[in-house]
Amino acid sequence: MLVEPKLKLLLDLVNTSSKDELIWMNGYLAGLLAQHQPAQQSAPAPAAAPADAKPAVQKITIAYGTETGNSKKLAADFASQAKKKGINAKLVSLDQYKLNDLSKEEYFFTIISTQGEGEPPATAKKFYDHIHQNGFKLNQLKFGVLALGDTSYPLFCKAGEDVDAQLLKLGGQRVVSLQCCDTDYHTEATSWFSNVLTQLTTAGSAAPAATAGVAVAKKATGKKTYKGTVLTNINLNDRGASKETYHIEIGVEEEVDYLPGDSLGIIPENSKQVVDTILALGFSNNNTEIAFRNESDSIYNHLKKRINIAWLPERVVKQYAAIVKQDIPETKIGLVDLMKIYPVKDLQQFLEVFSILEPITPRLYSISSSPNAHSGEMHVTVARDTFYINQEAKYGLCSDYLSQHLSPDSEIQFYIHKNNQFRLPEAGKDVIMIGPGTGIAPFRSFLAERDATGAEGRNWLFFGDQHFITDFLYQTELQNWLQTGALTNISLAFSRDQDYKIYVQHRILEKAAELWKWISNGAYVYICGAKAPMSVDVEFALLQVIQRYGAKTDEQAIQYLNQLKEEGRYLLDVY
């Protein structure tokens, strides 16, 4: 029996919970109880199944679609728990999954993340397209979906929601409800695992749960938002450079909860000129009051602060074509250009277009400051994204907003995106940091933090860019850290300063012998920057180092690198 305060809490929770929430709690508590049963009971207990009894379900498939590795780790944990229950769990990445096997599956569980504008990760794209584009039936399939996402993004967990809905549409039956998880997913994922295993192992549970049809509601609250004031906004590149990289310092009065390796999340604003043009093309008054995603404001403020008008995804362009009754090619295009080429006929049609638009997606920037070295400030390093369409210069929405429209004293709002997969090791461990271009941002944070806290581990930085004279970001700071010993080694690669191009991967191979000594003695290896081709080329160079000094074959080198990943000594933050 519960004591009075606990009983009151329990009754309050039960009386204010929906049917679906009670079902979830029932599964969660059943899973916890199963894990904490005593080995022996002195009092008579209900008749138990024989010790060698087989679970109700003996074989399942667990498939994961991942971009950063979180889904893979969760899937491996789930498979391990299933095997402890006597269930044979086949673990497979969705990019390796044989699509024709889906029609043969009986129990299929997938853990899948959401990327960008509600899209599945690249490793899950073929599977995602397969279940959406083929008219087969999966009437024998019993399934469950665990979706990973980020509540800061407007299309939170959409890829997982789509997979769950489509498997149901094809005739599959849910074993448990869809579970949507934010970036702090451990509690929800653990509960989902327990619920699934309870359904699979208890007597009579071979049939799907009859009440599992409603997806678990996603969290209503997103990240904590902080307010700051721009203190400094300077171009780190010297005159004559072919690029612009801005160091932006933000003053904050409130203490910000972050660690080196985390990112700053920012929702940029659209330019006034672009918004004014859209309103003119849409026959609209700036002050027209209208609701967008249950928030009322002037149509001008919505378009400037909340709505994506820079590059519309293909799904929005398709809906726009239906509204204006035009045959428009499937492409990404800005709303201004779309309205100029395929104009709306009146205000009413423009308001229809307004209703299909989507929120601005937050942008993430690696934090380049340290909580111990830069108290009361947040720093980011932003490359202004420049590209050309029909020989006309275009700029990335957020990088242009940050670098060109935020002068000192400007106010800005941001949130912290935690990255627990990119953390500094213990103070005594050695660190190898490979970060060309703006990939240096988190490593400036790492070095400042280790310097401020007196960490005794050694630090080696590989940095590269185009030209030494114009593109050596944070040169003075790095030289000071080198002189004081906070930075043990620095290897530089400026690709355009000689007739042939030199990149950080070439410096890695040049320093292979010493680099291998660091790695074999326990150093942690970090890579930050462009996913392709940089991180691919760097990883290939590291494999060459490993094979040259620590392995005899390509396969052994790959195994060694995978072992570093498993040990948490090889960490990537690439984009």
PDB file of N, CA and C in Angstrom, residues 317-361:
ATOM      1  N   VAL A 317       5.746  23.557 -53.485  1.00  0.00           N
ATOM      2  CA  VAL A 317       5.614  24.007 -54.879  1.00  0.00           C
ATOM      3  C   VAL A 317       4.475  23.261 -55.571  1.00  0.00           C
ATOM      4  N   LYS A 318       4.360  21.978 -55.264  1.00  0.00           N
ATOM      5  CA  LYS A 318       3.290  21.165 -55.861  1.00  0.00           C
ATOM      6  C   LYS A 318       1.912  21.672 -55.427  1.00  0.00           C
ATOM      7  N   GLN A 319       1.777  22.022 -54.153  1.00  0.00           N
ATOM      8  CA  GLN A 319       0.504  22.562 -53.667  1.00  0.00           C
ATOM      9  C   GLN A 319       0.232  23.935 -54.266  1.00  0.00           C
ATOM     10  N   TYR A 320       1.274  24.740 -54.428  1.00  0.00           N
ATOM     11  CA  TYR A 320       1.124  26.059 -55.041  1.00  0.00           C
ATOM     12  C   TYR A 320       0.595  25.912 -56.465  1.00  0.00           C
ATOM     13  N   ALA A 321       1.132  24.937 -57.216  1.00  0.00           N
ATOM     14  CA  ALA A 321       0.703  24.704 -58.600  1.00  0.00           C
ATOM     15  C   ALA A 321      -0.782  24.380 -58.662  1.00  0.00           C
ATOM     16  N   ALA A 322      -1.262  23.610 -57.678  1.00  0.00           N
ATOM     17  CA  ALA A 322      -2.681  23.256 -57.657  1.00  0.00           C
ATOM     18  C   ALA A 322      -3.552  24.477 -57.385  1.00  0.00           C
ATOM     19  N   ILE A 323      -3.067  25.385 -56.540  1.00  0.00           N
ATOM     20  CA  ILE A 323      -3.851  26.578 -56.213  1.00  0.00           C
ATOM     21  C   ILE A 323      -3.961  27.521 -57.406  1.00  0.00           C
ATOM     22  N   VAL A 324      -2.833  27.765 -58.086  1.00  0.00           N
ATOM     23  CA  VAL A 324      -2.850  28.712 -59.217  1.00  0.00           C
ATOM     24  C   VAL A 324      -3.203  28.018 -60.532  1.00  0.00           C
ATOM     25  N   LYS A 325      -3.403  26.683 -60.449  1.00  0.00           N
ATOM     26  CA  LYS A 325      -3.794  25.890 -61.626  1.00  0.00           C
ATOM     27  C   LYS A 325      -2.791  26.057 -62.773  1.00  0.00           C
ATOM     28  N   GLN A 326      -1.529  25.831 -62.435  1.00  0.00           N
ATOM     29  CA  GLN A 326      -0.436  25.910 -63.412  1.00  0.00           C
ATOM     30  C   GLN A 326       0.387  24.633 -63.348  1.00  0.00           C
ATOM     31  N   ASP A 327       0.997  24.287 -64.465  1.00  0.00           N
ATOM     32  CA  ASP A 327       1.887  23.129 -64.523  1.00  0.00           C
ATOM     33  C   ASP A 327       3.294  23.615 -64.183  1.00  0.00           C
ATOM     34  N   ILE A 328       3.741  23.389 -62.953  1.00  0.00           N
ATOM     35  CA  ILE A 328       5.025  23.908 -62.476  1.00  0.00           C
ATOM     36  C   ILE A 328       5.979  22.742 -62.241  1.00  0.00           C
ATOM     37  N   PRO A 329       7.183  22.814 -62.802  1.00  0.00           N
ATOM     38  CA  PRO A 329       8.156  21.726 -62.585  1.00  0.00           C
ATOM     39  C   PRO A 329       8.457  21.550 -61.097  1.00  0.00           C
ATOM     40  N   GLU A 330       8.708  20.308 -60.675  1.00  0.00           N
ATOM     41  CA  GLU A 330       9.053  20.029 -59.288  1.00  0.00           C
ATOM     42  C   GLU A 330      10.474  20.509 -59.025  1.00  0.00           C
ATOM     43  N   THR A 331      10.601  21.569 -58.256  1.00  0.00           N
ATOM     44  CA  THR A 331      11.912  22.148 -57.990  1.00  0.00           C
ATOM     45  C   THR A 331      11.835  22.984 -56.736  1.00  0.00           C
ATOM     46  N   LYS A 332      12.997  23.266 -56.142  1.00  0.00           N
ATOM     47  CA  LYS A 332      13.065  24.219 -55.042  1.00  0.00           C
ATOM     48  C   LYS A 332      13.184  25.617 -55.626  1.00  0.00           C
ATOM     49  N   ILE A 333      12.381  26.540 -55.122  1.00  0.00           N
ATOM     50  CA  ILE A 333      12.382  27.894 -55.647  1.00  0.00           C
ATOM     51  C   ILE A 333      11.893  28.842 -54.565  1.00  0.00           C
ATOM     52  N   GLY A 334      12.339  30.085 -54.589  1.00  0.00           N
ATOM     53  CA  GLY A 334      11.897  31.078 -53.629  1.00  0.00           C
ATOM     54  C   GLY A 334      10.480  31.545 -53.946  1.00  0.00           C
ATOM     55  N   LEU A 335       9.741  31.962 -52.917  1.00  0.00           N
ATOM     56  CA  LEU A 335       8.351  32.368 -53.130  1.00  0.00           C
ATOM     57  C   LEU A 335       8.259  33.583 -54.039  1.00  0.00           C
ATOM     58  N   VAL A 336       9.199  34.517 -53.935  1.00  0.00           N
ATOM     59  CA  VAL A 336       9.165  35.704 -54.811  1.00  0.00           C
ATOM     60  C   VAL A 336       9.232  35.300 -56.280  1.00  0.00           C
ATOM     61  N   ASP A 337      10.204  34.474 -56.626  1.00  0.00           N
ATOM     62  CA  ASP A 337      10.341  34.044 -58.026  1.00  0.00           C
ATOM     63  C   ASP A 337       9.127  33.243 -58.475  1.00  0.00           C
ATOM     64  N   LEU A 338       8.607  32.406 -57.578  1.00  0.00           N
ATOM     65  CA  LEU A 338       7.446  31.597 -57.920  1.00  0.00           C
ATOM     66  C   LEU A 338       6.245  32.485 -58.237  1.00  0.00           C
ATOM     67  N   MET A 339       6.038  33.520 -57.428  1.00  0.00           N
ATOM     68  CA  MET A 339       4.891  34.401 -57.636  1.00  0.00           C
ATOM     69  C   MET A 339       5.069  35.307 -58.849  1.00  0.00           C
ATOM     70  N   LYS A 340       6.313  35.594 -59.183  1.00  0.00           N
ATOM     71  CA  LYS A 340       6.560  36.401 -60.381  1.00  0.00           C
ATOM     72  C   LYS A 340       6.301  35.602 -61.651  1.00  0.00           C
ATOM     73  N   ILE A 341       6.708  34.332 -61.642  1.00  0.00           N
ATOM     74  CA  ILE A 341       6.554  33.494 -62.842  1.00  0.00           C
ATOM     75  C   ILE A 341       5.130  32.960 -62.958  1.00  0.00           C
ATOM     76  N   TYR A 342       4.552  32.586 -61.834  1.00  0.00           N
ATOM     77  CA  TYR A 342       3.199  32.020 -61.807  1.00  0.00           C
ATOM     78  C   TYR A 342       2.359  32.824 -60.809  1.00  0.00           C
ATOM     79  N   PRO A 343       1.924  34.027 -61.175  1.00  0.00           N
ATOM     80  CA  PRO A 343       1.274  34.935 -60.215  1.00  0.00           C
ATOM     81  C   PRO A 343      -0.080  34.436 -59.732  1.00  0.00           C
ATOM     82  N   VAL A 344      -0.431  34.859 -58.509  1.00  0.00           N
ATOM     83  CA  VAL A 344      -1.781  34.627 -57.999  1.00  0.00           C
ATOM     84  C   VAL A 344      -2.703  35.674 -58.616  1.00  0.00           C
ATOM     85  N   LYS A 345      -3.993  35.369 -58.701  1.00  0.00           N
ATOM     86  CA  LYS A 345      -4.917  36.274 -59.407  1.00  0.00           C
ATOM     87  C   LYS A 345      -5.524  37.325 -58.487  1.00  0.00           C
ATOM     88  N   ASP A 346      -5.577  37.035 -57.170  1.00  0.00           N
ATOM     89  CA  ASP A 346      -6.189  38.000 -56.255  1.00  0.00           C
ATOM     90  C   ASP A 346      -5.769  37.692 -54.826  1.00  0.00           C
ATOM     91  N   LEU A 347      -6.236  38.508 -53.866  1.00  0.00           N
ATOM     92  CA  LEU A 347      -5.885  38.333 -52.461  1.00  0.00           C
ATOM     93  C   LEU A 347      -6.356  36.987 -51.926  1.00  0.00           C
ATOM     94  N   GLN A 348      -7.550  36.551 -52.307  1.00  0.00           N
ATOM     95  CA  GLN A 348      -8.064  35.288 -51.821  1.00  0.00           C
ATOM     96  C   GLN A 348      -7.155  34.124 -52.197  1.00  0.00           C
ATOM     97  N   GLN A 349      -6.664  34.131 -53.419  1.00  0.00           N
ATOM     98  CA  GLN A 349      -5.761  33.062 -53.856  1.00  0.00           C
ATOM     99  C   GLN A 349      -4.424  33.156 -53.119  1.00  0.00           C
ATOM    100  N   PHE A 350      -3.986  34.373 -52.854  1.00  0.00           N
ATOM    101  CA  PHE A 350      -2.744  34.540 -52.098  1.00  0.00           C
ATOM    102  C   PHE A 350      -2.895  33.985 -50.684  1.00  0.00           C
ATOM    103  N   LEU A 351      -4.058  34.200 -50.064  1.00  0.00           N
ATOM    104  CA  LEU A 351      -4.282  33.670 -48.720  1.00  0.00           C
ATOM    105  C   LEU A 351      -4.312  32.144 -48.723  1.00  0.00           C
ATOM    106  N   GLU A 352      -4.760  31.548 -49.816  1.00  0.00           N
ATOM    107  CA  GLU A 352      -4.680  30.091 -49.958  1.00  0.00           C
ATOM    108  C   GLU A 352      -3.220  29.648 -49.994  1.00  0.00           C
ATOM    109  N   VAL A 353      -2.401  30.402 -50.725  1.00  0.00           N
ATOM    110  CA  VAL A 353      -0.962  30.107 -50.785  1.00  0.00           C
ATOM    111  C   VAL A 353      -0.348  30.252 -49.395  1.00  0.00           C
ATOM    112  N   PHE A 354      -0.715  31.312 -48.700  1.00  0.00           N
ATOM    113  CA  PHE A 354      -0.195  31.554 -47.348  1.00  0.00           C
ATOM    114  C   PHE A 354      -0.456  30.345 -46.439  1.00  0.00           C
ATOM    115  N   SER A 355      -1.599  29.715 -46.597  1.00  0.00           N
ATOM    116  CA  SER A 355      -1.993  28.610 -45.719  1.00  0.00           C
ATOM    117  C   SER A 355      -1.157  27.356 -45.924  1.00  0.00           C
ATOM    118  N   ILE A 356      -0.487  27.216 -47.073  1.00  0.00           N
ATOM    119  CA  ILE A 356       0.307  26.007 -47.325  1.00  0.00           C
ATOM    120  C   ILE A 356       1.788  26.196 -46.984  1.00  0.00           C
ATOM    121  N   LEU A 357       2.173  27.416 -46.640  1.00  0.00           N
ATOM    122  CA  LEU A 357       3.581  27.693 -46.353  1.00  0.00           C
ATOM    123  C   LEU A 357       3.983  27.052 -45.024  1.00  0.00           C
ATOM    124  N   GLU A 358       5.281  26.823 -44.853  1.00  0.00           N
ATOM    125  CA  GLU A 358       5.800  26.127 -43.678  1.00  0.00           C
ATOM    126  C   GLU A 358       6.717  27.036 -42.865  1.00  0.00           C
ATOM    127  N   PRO A 359       6.915  26.722 -41.587  1.00  0.00           N
ATOM    128  CA  PRO A 359       7.778  27.555 -40.736  1.00  0.00           C
ATOM    129  C   PRO A 359       9.232  27.523 -41.184  1.00  0.00           C
ATOM    130  N   ILE A 360       9.955  28.557 -40.806  1.00  0.00           N
ATOM    131  CA  ILE A 360      11.396  28.606 -41.042  1.00  0.00           C
ATOM    132  C   ILE A 360      12.062  27.523 -40.200  1.00  0.00           C
ATOM    133  N   THR A 361      12.952  26.773 -40.796  1.00  0.00           N
ATOM    134  CA  THR A 361      13.694  25.740 -40.075  1.00  0.00           C
ATOM    135  C   THR A 361      14.880  26.376 -39.344  1.00  0.00           C
TER     136      THR A 361
END
